[in-house]
PDB file of C-alpha atoms and ligand atoms in Angstrom:
ATOM      1  CA  MET O   1      58.193 153.394 136.193  1.00  0.00           C
ATOM      2  CA  ARG O   2      56.450 151.923 139.242  1.00  0.00           C
ATOM      3  CA  ASN O   3      52.762 152.364 139.740  1.00  0.00           C
ATOM      4  CA  LYS O   4      52.904 154.909 142.545  1.00  0.00           C
ATOM      5  CA  ILE O   5      55.932 157.154 142.566  1.00  0.00           C
ATOM      6  CA  ILE O   6      57.722 159.316 145.144  1.00  0.00           C
ATOM      7  CA  ILE O   7      57.231 163.046 144.708  1.00  0.00           C
ATOM      8  CA  ALA O   8      59.817 165.155 146.545  1.00  0.00           C
ATOM      9  CA  ILE O   9      59.029 168.816 147.165  1.00  0.00           C
ATOM     10  CA  ASP O  10      61.769 171.017 148.597  1.00  0.00           C
ATOM     11  CA  GLY O  11      62.127 174.739 148.843  1.00  0.00           C
ATOM     12  CA  HIS O  12      62.102 177.885 150.899  1.00  0.00           C
ATOM     13  CA  SER O  13      60.019 178.373 154.011  1.00  0.00           C
ATOM     14  CA  SER O  14      56.480 179.710 153.683  1.00  0.00           C
ATOM     15  CA  CYS O  15      56.193 179.348 149.927  1.00  0.00           C
ATOM     16  CA  GLY O  16      53.136 177.113 150.131  1.00  0.00           C
ATOM     17  CA  LYS O  17      54.919 173.769 149.837  1.00  0.00           C
ATOM     18  CA  SER O  18      52.566 172.014 152.221  1.00  0.00           C
ATOM     19  CA  THR O  19      49.401 173.401 150.633  1.00  0.00           C
ATOM     20  CA  PHE O  20      50.685 172.396 147.214  1.00  0.00           C
ATOM     21  CA  ALA O  21      51.867 168.958 148.382  1.00  0.00           C
ATOM     22  CA  LYS O  22      48.592 168.289 150.175  1.00  0.00           C
ATOM     23  CA  ALA O  23      46.542 169.192 147.090  1.00  0.00           C
ATOM     24  CA  ILE O  24      48.674 166.950 144.872  1.00  0.00           C
ATOM     25  CA  ALA O  25      48.391 164.041 147.297  1.00  0.00           C
ATOM     26  CA  ALA O  26      44.602 164.405 147.430  1.00  0.00           C
ATOM     27  CA  ARG O  27      44.435 164.510 143.637  1.00  0.00           C
ATOM     28  CA  LEU O  28      46.525 161.360 143.205  1.00  0.00           C
ATOM     29  CA  GLY O  29      45.350 159.434 146.264  1.00  0.00           C
ATOM     30  CA  TYR O  30      48.906 159.561 147.658  1.00  0.00           C
ATOM     31  CA  ILE O  31      50.021 160.029 151.265  1.00  0.00           C
ATOM     32  CA  PHE O  32      51.224 163.508 152.144  1.00  0.00           C
ATOM     33  CA  ILE O  33      54.098 163.831 154.616  1.00  0.00           C
ATOM     34  CA  ASP O  34      55.065 167.239 155.984  1.00  0.00           C
ATOM     35  CA  THR O  35      58.629 166.709 157.218  1.00  0.00           C
ATOM     36  CA  GLY O  36      58.885 170.305 158.500  1.00  0.00           C
ATOM     37  CA  ALA O  37      56.190 169.354 161.026  1.00  0.00           C
ATOM     38  CA  MET O  38      58.552 166.662 162.364  1.00  0.00           C
ATOM     39  CA  TYR O  39      61.394 169.165 162.938  1.00  0.00           C
ATOM     40  CA  ARG O  40      58.874 171.533 164.498  1.00  0.00           C
ATOM     41  CA  ALA O  41      57.576 168.774 166.798  1.00  0.00           C
ATOM     42  CA  VAL O  42      61.102 168.074 168.099  1.00  0.00           C
ATOM     43  CA  THR O  43      61.587 171.831 168.608  1.00  0.00           C
ATOM     44  CA  LEU O  44      58.317 172.112 170.536  1.00  0.00           C
ATOM     45  CA  TYR O  45      59.315 169.211 172.763  1.00  0.00           C
ATOM     46  CA  ALA O  46      62.699 170.864 173.391  1.00  0.00           C
ATOM     47  CA  LEU O  47      60.983 174.154 174.273  1.00  0.00           C
ATOM     48  CA  GLU O  48      58.560 172.471 176.652  1.00  0.00           C
ATOM     49  CA  ASN O  49      61.226 170.347 178.318  1.00  0.00           C
ATOM     50  CA  GLY O  50      63.918 172.866 179.126  1.00  0.00           C
ATOM     51  CA  ALA O  51      66.365 172.376 176.253  1.00  0.00           C
ATOM     52  CA  ILE O  52      65.714 175.897 174.951  1.00  0.00           C
ATOM     53  CA  THR O  53      65.935 178.884 177.250  1.00  0.00           C
ATOM     54  CA  SER O  54      65.600 182.517 176.143  1.00  0.00           C
ATOM     55  CA  GLY O  55      65.899 181.367 172.537  1.00  0.00           C
ATOM     56  CA  MET O  56      69.201 179.546 173.195  1.00  0.00           C
ATOM     57  CA  VAL O  57      69.115 175.942 172.041  1.00  0.00           C
ATOM     58  CA  ASP O  58      71.209 173.461 174.039  1.00  0.00           C
ATOM     59  CA  GLU O  59      72.338 170.913 171.413  1.00  0.00           C
ATOM     60  CA  GLN O  60      73.445 168.286 173.920  1.00  0.00           C
ATOM     61  CA  ARG O  61      70.134 168.390 175.775  1.00  0.00           C
ATOM     62  CA  VAL O  62      68.122 168.195 172.562  1.00  0.00           C
ATOM     63  CA  CYS O  63      70.141 165.191 171.383  1.00  0.00           C
ATOM     64  CA  ASP O  64      69.800 163.500 174.775  1.00  0.00           C
ATOM     65  CA  MET O  65      66.011 163.884 174.527  1.00  0.00           C
ATOM     66  CA  LEU O  66      65.646 162.273 171.133  1.00  0.00           C
ATOM     67  CA  ASP O  67      64.966 158.772 172.451  1.00  0.00           C
ATOM     68  CA  ASP O  68      62.088 160.177 174.528  1.00  0.00           C
ATOM     69  CA  ILE O  69      60.350 161.667 171.501  1.00  0.00           C
ATOM     70  CA  ASP O  70      57.945 159.412 169.682  1.00  0.00           C
ATOM     71  CA  ILE O  71      56.410 161.055 166.607  1.00  0.00           C
ATOM     72  CA  ASP O  72      53.497 159.724 164.624  1.00  0.00           C
ATOM     73  CA  PHE O  73      50.982 160.961 162.055  1.00  0.00           C
ATOM     74  CA  ARG O  74      47.264 160.167 162.185  1.00  0.00           C
ATOM     75  CA  PHE O  75      44.919 160.964 159.331  1.00  0.00           C
ATOM     76  CA  ASN O  76      42.379 163.691 160.102  1.00  0.00           C
ATOM     77  CA  PRO O  77      39.512 163.463 157.585  1.00  0.00           C
ATOM     78  CA  GLN O  78      38.338 166.993 158.426  1.00  0.00           C
ATOM     79  CA  ARG O  79      41.648 168.487 157.268  1.00  0.00           C
ATOM     80  CA  GLY O  80      42.185 165.912 154.561  1.00  0.00           C
ATOM     81  CA  ALA O  81      45.721 165.475 155.919  1.00  0.00           C
ATOM     82  CA  SER O  82      47.525 163.849 158.797  1.00  0.00           C
ATOM     83  CA  ASP O  83      47.939 165.491 162.183  1.00  0.00           C
ATOM     84  CA  ILE O  84      51.195 165.127 164.038  1.00  0.00           C
ATOM     85  CA  TYR O  85      51.375 163.609 167.532  1.00  0.00           C
ATOM     86  CA  VAL O  86      54.263 163.583 170.013  1.00  0.00           C
ATOM     87  CA  ASN O  87      54.163 160.813 172.597  1.00  0.00           C
ATOM     88  CA  GLY O  88      50.457 160.410 171.864  1.00  0.00           C
ATOM     89  CA  ASP O  89      49.611 164.135 172.231  1.00  0.00           C
ATOM     90  CA  LEU O  90      48.164 166.063 169.314  1.00  0.00           C
ATOM     91  CA  VAL O  91      50.568 168.974 168.680  1.00  0.00           C
ATOM     92  CA  GLU O  92      49.456 170.073 165.210  1.00  0.00           C
ATOM     93  CA  GLY O  93      48.129 173.404 166.541  1.00  0.00           C
ATOM     94  CA  LYS O  94      51.174 174.134 168.694  1.00  0.00           C
ATOM     95  CA  ILE O  95      54.037 173.669 166.245  1.00  0.00           C
ATOM     96  CA  ARG O  96      53.454 176.692 164.006  1.00  0.00           C
ATOM     97  CA  THR O  97      53.955 179.511 166.472  1.00  0.00           C
ATOM     98  CA  ILE O  98      56.652 182.134 165.921  1.00  0.00           C
ATOM     99  CA  GLU O  99      58.429 180.777 169.022  1.00  0.00           C
ATOM    100  CA  VAL O 100      58.858 177.369 167.392  1.00  0.00           C
ATOM    101  CA  SER O 101      59.695 178.982 164.021  1.00  0.00           C
ATOM    102  CA  ASN O 102      62.475 181.010 165.626  1.00  0.00           C
ATOM    103  CA  CYS O 103      64.215 177.915 167.044  1.00  0.00           C
ATOM    104  CA  VAL O 104      63.480 175.237 164.450  1.00  0.00           C
ATOM    105  CA  SER O 105      66.396 176.075 162.142  1.00  0.00           C
ATOM    106  CA  ALA O 106      68.862 175.538 165.001  1.00  0.00           C
ATOM    107  CA  VAL O 107      67.238 172.259 166.050  1.00  0.00           C
ATOM    108  CA  SER O 108      67.116 170.994 162.469  1.00  0.00           C
ATOM    109  CA  SER O 109      70.824 171.672 161.991  1.00  0.00           C
ATOM    110  CA  PHE O 110      71.810 168.978 164.540  1.00  0.00           C
ATOM    111  CA  GLY O 111      73.127 165.758 162.979  1.00  0.00           C
ATOM    112  CA  ALA O 112      71.456 163.438 165.486  1.00  0.00           C
ATOM    113  CA  VAL O 113      68.068 165.091 164.939  1.00  0.00           C
ATOM    114  CA  ARG O 114      68.379 164.763 161.180  1.00  0.00           C
ATOM    115  CA  GLN O 115      69.529 161.160 161.410  1.00  0.00           C
ATOM    116  CA  LYS O 116      66.487 160.152 163.430  1.00  0.00           C
ATOM    117  CA  LEU O 117      63.944 162.033 161.316  1.00  0.00           C
ATOM    118  CA  VAL O 118      65.441 161.093 157.924  1.00  0.00           C
ATOM    119  CA  ALA O 119      65.317 157.387 158.878  1.00  0.00           C
ATOM    120  CA  MET O 120      61.633 157.766 159.830  1.00  0.00           C
ATOM    121  CA  GLN O 121      60.869 159.573 156.560  1.00  0.00           C
ATOM    122  CA  GLN O 122      62.587 156.890 154.479  1.00  0.00           C
ATOM    123  CA  GLN O 123      60.607 154.240 156.296  1.00  0.00           C
ATOM    124  CA  MET O 124      57.319 156.094 155.687  1.00  0.00           C
ATOM    125  CA  GLY O 125      57.902 156.689 151.980  1.00  0.00           C
ATOM    126  CA  HIS O 126      59.919 153.831 150.531  1.00  0.00           C
ATOM    127  CA  LYS O 127      56.926 152.023 149.046  1.00  0.00           C
ATOM    128  CA  GLY O 128      56.012 155.042 146.900  1.00  0.00           C
ATOM    129  CA  GLY O 129      52.652 156.752 146.611  1.00  0.00           C
ATOM    130  CA  VAL O 130      53.881 159.664 148.730  1.00  0.00           C
ATOM    131  CA  VAL O 131      54.255 163.384 148.382  1.00  0.00           C
ATOM    132  CA  MET O 132      56.870 164.501 150.874  1.00  0.00           C
ATOM    133  CA  ASP O 133      57.760 168.113 151.457  1.00  0.00           C
ATOM    134  CA  GLY O 134      60.812 169.530 153.205  1.00  0.00           C
ATOM    135  CA  ARG O 135      64.301 170.844 152.485  1.00  0.00           C
ATOM    136  CA  ASP O 136      66.364 167.732 151.731  1.00  0.00           C
ATOM    137  CA  ILE O 137      63.851 165.264 150.326  1.00  0.00           C
ATOM    138  CA  GLY O 138      65.174 165.217 146.764  1.00  0.00           C
ATOM    139  CA  THR O 139      68.813 165.479 147.829  1.00  0.00           C
ATOM    140  CA  VAL O 140      69.105 163.229 150.913  1.00  0.00           C
ATOM    141  CA  VAL O 141      65.913 161.428 151.938  1.00  0.00           C
ATOM    142  CA  PHE O 142      64.937 160.161 148.466  1.00  0.00           C
ATOM    143  CA  PRO O 143      67.685 161.056 145.982  1.00  0.00           C
ATOM    144  CA  ASP O 144      66.067 158.630 143.507  1.00  0.00           C
ATOM    145  CA  ALA O 145      62.565 160.148 143.735  1.00  0.00           C
ATOM    146  CA  GLU O 146      60.908 160.000 140.321  1.00  0.00           C
ATOM    147  CA  LEU O 147      59.640 163.595 140.472  1.00  0.00           C
ATOM    148  CA  LYS O 148      61.465 166.395 142.293  1.00  0.00           C
ATOM    149  CA  ILE O 149      60.098 169.891 142.595  1.00  0.00           C
ATOM    150  CA  TYR O 150      62.010 172.854 143.995  1.00  0.00           C
ATOM    151  CA  MET O 151      59.609 175.574 145.141  1.00  0.00           C
ATOM    152  CA  THR O 152      60.349 179.192 145.762  1.00  0.00           C
ATOM    153  CA  ALA O 153      58.674 182.612 145.876  1.00  0.00           C
ATOM    154  CA  ASP O 154      59.685 186.183 146.566  1.00  0.00           C
ATOM    155  CA  ALA O 155      60.575 186.619 150.303  1.00  0.00           C
ATOM    156  CA  MET O 156      58.095 189.473 150.918  1.00  0.00           C
ATOM    157  CA  VAL O 157      55.283 187.576 149.191  1.00  0.00           C
ATOM    158  CA  ARG O 158      56.045 184.615 151.477  1.00  0.00           C
ATOM    159  CA  ALA O 159      56.158 186.805 154.598  1.00  0.00           C
ATOM    160  CA  GLU O 160      52.800 188.358 153.716  1.00  0.00           C
ATOM    161  CA  ARG O 161      51.225 184.930 153.263  1.00  0.00           C
ATOM    162  CA  ARG O 162      52.592 183.632 156.591  1.00  0.00           C
ATOM    163  CA  PHE O 163      51.636 186.900 158.370  1.00  0.00           C
ATOM    164  CA  LYS O 164      48.045 186.528 157.184  1.00  0.00           C
ATOM    165  CA  GLU O 165      47.944 182.920 158.391  1.00  0.00           C
ATOM    166  CA  LEU O 166      49.355 183.778 161.830  1.00  0.00           C
ATOM    167  CA  THR O 167      47.160 186.843 162.445  1.00  0.00           C
ATOM    168  CA  GLN O 168      44.059 184.942 161.343  1.00  0.00           C
ATOM    169  CA  LYS O 169      44.895 182.419 164.063  1.00  0.00           C
ATOM    170  CA  GLY O 170      45.109 185.293 166.540  1.00  0.00           C
ATOM    171  CA  ASP O 171      48.923 185.394 166.885  1.00  0.00           C
ATOM    172  CA  ASN O 172      50.265 188.791 167.830  1.00  0.00           C
ATOM    173  CA  VAL O 173      53.060 189.315 165.281  1.00  0.00           C
ATOM    174  CA  THR O 174      54.205 192.081 162.953  1.00  0.00           C
ATOM    175  CA  LEU O 175      54.895 191.698 159.242  1.00  0.00           C
ATOM    176  CA  GLU O 176      58.500 192.824 159.842  1.00  0.00           C
ATOM    177  CA  GLU O 177      58.991 190.086 162.425  1.00  0.00           C
ATOM    178  CA  VAL O 178      57.620 187.435 160.068  1.00  0.00           C
ATOM    179  CA  TYR O 179      59.719 188.765 157.155  1.00  0.00           C
ATOM    180  CA  GLU O 180      62.857 188.615 159.278  1.00  0.00           C
ATOM    181  CA  ASN O 181      62.042 185.043 160.298  1.00  0.00           C
ATOM    182  CA  VAL O 182      61.501 184.005 156.666  1.00  0.00           C
ATOM    183  CA  VAL O 183      64.787 185.564 155.519  1.00  0.00           C
ATOM    184  CA  SER O 184      66.830 184.273 158.438  1.00  0.00           C
ATOM    185  CA  ARG O 185      65.417 180.747 158.062  1.00  0.00           C
ATOM    186  CA  ASP O 186      66.287 180.765 154.339  1.00  0.00           C
ATOM    187  CA  LYS O 187      69.819 181.731 155.249  1.00  0.00           C
ATOM    188  CA  ALA O 188      70.129 179.163 158.040  1.00  0.00           C
ATOM    189  CA  ASP O 189      68.557 176.364 155.970  1.00  0.00           C
ATOM    190  CA  MET O 190      70.829 177.023 152.990  1.00  0.00           C
ATOM    191  CA  SER O 191      74.066 177.474 154.890  1.00  0.00           C
ATOM    192  CA  ARG O 192      73.932 174.715 157.503  1.00  0.00           C
ATOM    193  CA  ALA O 193      76.676 172.106 157.330  1.00  0.00           C
ATOM    194  CA  ILE O 194      74.448 169.006 157.212  1.00  0.00           C
ATOM    195  CA  SER O 195      71.927 168.544 154.372  1.00  0.00           C
ATOM    196  CA  PRO O 196      71.520 172.234 153.494  1.00  0.00           C
ATOM    197  CA  LEU O 197      68.579 173.298 151.384  1.00  0.00           C
ATOM    198  CA  ARG O 198      69.648 173.223 147.748  1.00  0.00           C
ATOM    199  CA  LYS O 199      68.008 172.385 144.490  1.00  0.00           C
ATOM    200  CA  ALA O 200      68.737 168.797 143.402  1.00  0.00           C
ATOM    201  CA  ASP O 201      70.304 168.787 139.937  1.00  0.00           C
ATOM    202  CA  ASP O 202      67.315 166.936 138.513  1.00  0.00           C
ATOM    203  CA  ALA O 203      64.618 169.000 140.286  1.00  0.00           C
ATOM    204  CA  ILE O 204      62.293 171.283 138.352  1.00  0.00           C
ATOM    205  CA  VAL O 205      61.715 174.798 139.698  1.00  0.00           C
ATOM    206  CA  LEU O 206      58.302 176.196 140.574  1.00  0.00           C
ATOM    207  CA  ASP O 207      58.312 179.909 141.454  1.00  0.00           C
ATOM    208  CA  ASN O 208      54.772 180.585 142.641  1.00  0.00           C
ATOM    209  CA  SER O 209      55.160 184.282 143.593  1.00  0.00           C
ATOM    210  CA  HIS O 210      52.473 185.230 141.121  1.00  0.00           C
ATOM    211  CA  MET O 211      50.605 181.978 140.593  1.00  0.00           C
ATOM    212  CA  SER O 212      47.202 180.943 141.871  1.00  0.00           C
ATOM    213  CA  VAL O 213      46.667 177.485 143.348  1.00  0.00           C
ATOM    214  CA  GLU O 214      44.811 176.505 140.141  1.00  0.00           C
ATOM    215  CA  GLU O 215      47.746 177.596 137.991  1.00  0.00           C
ATOM    216  CA  GLN O 216      50.127 175.604 140.168  1.00  0.00           C
ATOM    217  CA  MET O 217      47.916 172.531 139.814  1.00  0.00           C
ATOM    218  CA  ALA O 218      47.819 172.862 136.018  1.00  0.00           C
ATOM    219  CA  TRP O 219      51.619 173.185 136.014  1.00  0.00           C
ATOM    220  CA  PHE O 220      51.879 170.074 138.187  1.00  0.00           C
ATOM    221  CA  ASP O 221      49.514 168.018 136.018  1.00  0.00           C
ATOM    222  CA  ALA O 222      51.685 168.670 132.972  1.00  0.00           C
ATOM    223  CA  GLU O 223      54.890 167.722 134.840  1.00  0.00           C
ATOM    224  CA  PHE O 224      53.343 164.600 136.353  1.00  0.00           C
ATOM    225  CA  GLN O 225      52.143 163.541 132.924  1.00  0.00           C
ATOM    226  CA  ARG O 226      55.597 164.135 131.455  1.00  0.00           C
ATOM    227  CA  VAL O 227      57.332 162.027 134.130  1.00  0.00           C
ATOM    228  CA  THR O 228      54.886 159.146 134.329  1.00  0.00           C
ATOM    229  CA  SER O 229      54.435 158.712 130.594  1.00  0.00           C
ATOM    230  CA  LYS O 230      58.156 158.057 130.054  1.00  0.00           C
TER     231      LYS O 230
HETATM  232  O1  LIG H   1      58.562 173.490 156.221  1.00  0.00           O
HETATM  233  P1  LIG H   1      58.658 174.221 157.583  1.00  0.00           P
HETATM  234  O2  LIG H   1      58.865 175.701 157.426  1.00  0.00           O
HETATM  235  O3  LIG H   1      57.527 173.907 158.478  1.00  0.00           O
HETATM  236  O4  LIG H   1      59.982 173.620 158.240  1.00  0.00           O
HETATM  237  C1  LIG H   1      60.422 174.036 159.513  1.00  0.00           C
HETATM  238  C2  LIG H   1      61.931 173.994 159.584  1.00  0.00           C
HETATM  239  O5  LIG H   1      62.389 172.651 159.574  1.00  0.00           O
HETATM  240  C3  LIG H   1      62.692 174.714 158.467  1.00  0.00           C
HETATM  241  O6  LIG H   1      63.129 175.976 158.881  1.00  0.00           O
HETATM  242  C4  LIG H   1      63.864 173.831 158.169  1.00  0.00           C
HETATM  243  C5  LIG H   1      63.567 172.530 158.824  1.00  0.00           C
HETATM  244  N1  LIG H   1      63.408 171.418 157.878  1.00  0.00           N
HETATM  245  C6  LIG H   1      64.543 170.738 157.506  1.00  0.00           C
HETATM  246  O7  LIG H   1      65.639 171.102 157.903  1.00  0.00           O
HETATM  247  N2  LIG H   1      64.433 169.651 156.698  1.00  0.00           N
HETATM  248  C7  LIG H   1      63.248 169.241 156.243  1.00  0.00           C
HETATM  249  N3  LIG H   1      63.172 168.163 155.471  1.00  0.00           N
HETATM  250  C8  LIG H   1      62.071 169.948 156.606  1.00  0.00           C
HETATM  251  C9  LIG H   1      62.204 171.057 157.412  1.00  0.00           C
END
């Protein structure tokens, strides 16, 4: 077992993957990479540059834009995590709106988009010492990751969590709208043709519907110990 391993965290939308992954990374001194933010950043760029109109995503235009989109992460000590930048602009605060959420499943289903982002993710994580969260990390990006976690939670519990987050930020959304987005993204993510969300055979399941952050951390510590002491 190498010194610093790759930890792959996949699972449903809004089940706290990023919060969990970020906490683990801080605990271990690993780098945390939120791959959903990368798909969201491409979606935001497509929205702002005319490839999405009235919710309709133009695949050809999005794919034609890919070479113009330069994504990078820069560590923000205040958040204890990295912020995402597109062509040098900080977009962290703009990628989590319901508008982006409603289009990101379509954008992330395009082969050319996935090819570009998967290659970047492999480049960022191949040395180990990373906690990467997404939908296809344990199945496609790092199929040999030493520790794979598949996270899930009840859909209404997830919608309530995301609703709270959005309304606290001042977004004008209803719980029903957020619930519908959560359910439809699950469906889209699990049924798309390329790299659908699925549990890797060797992933361990964490259902955190009724678990506190502390309980999740205790669960993780035991699993990490089990894997690294082999
Ligand atoms: O984790 P998130 O909800 O911020 O991800 C946004 C979307 O990006 C999600 O609906 C599916 C897509 N995604 C993906 O297809 N593959 C990944 N590795 C990460 C996210």
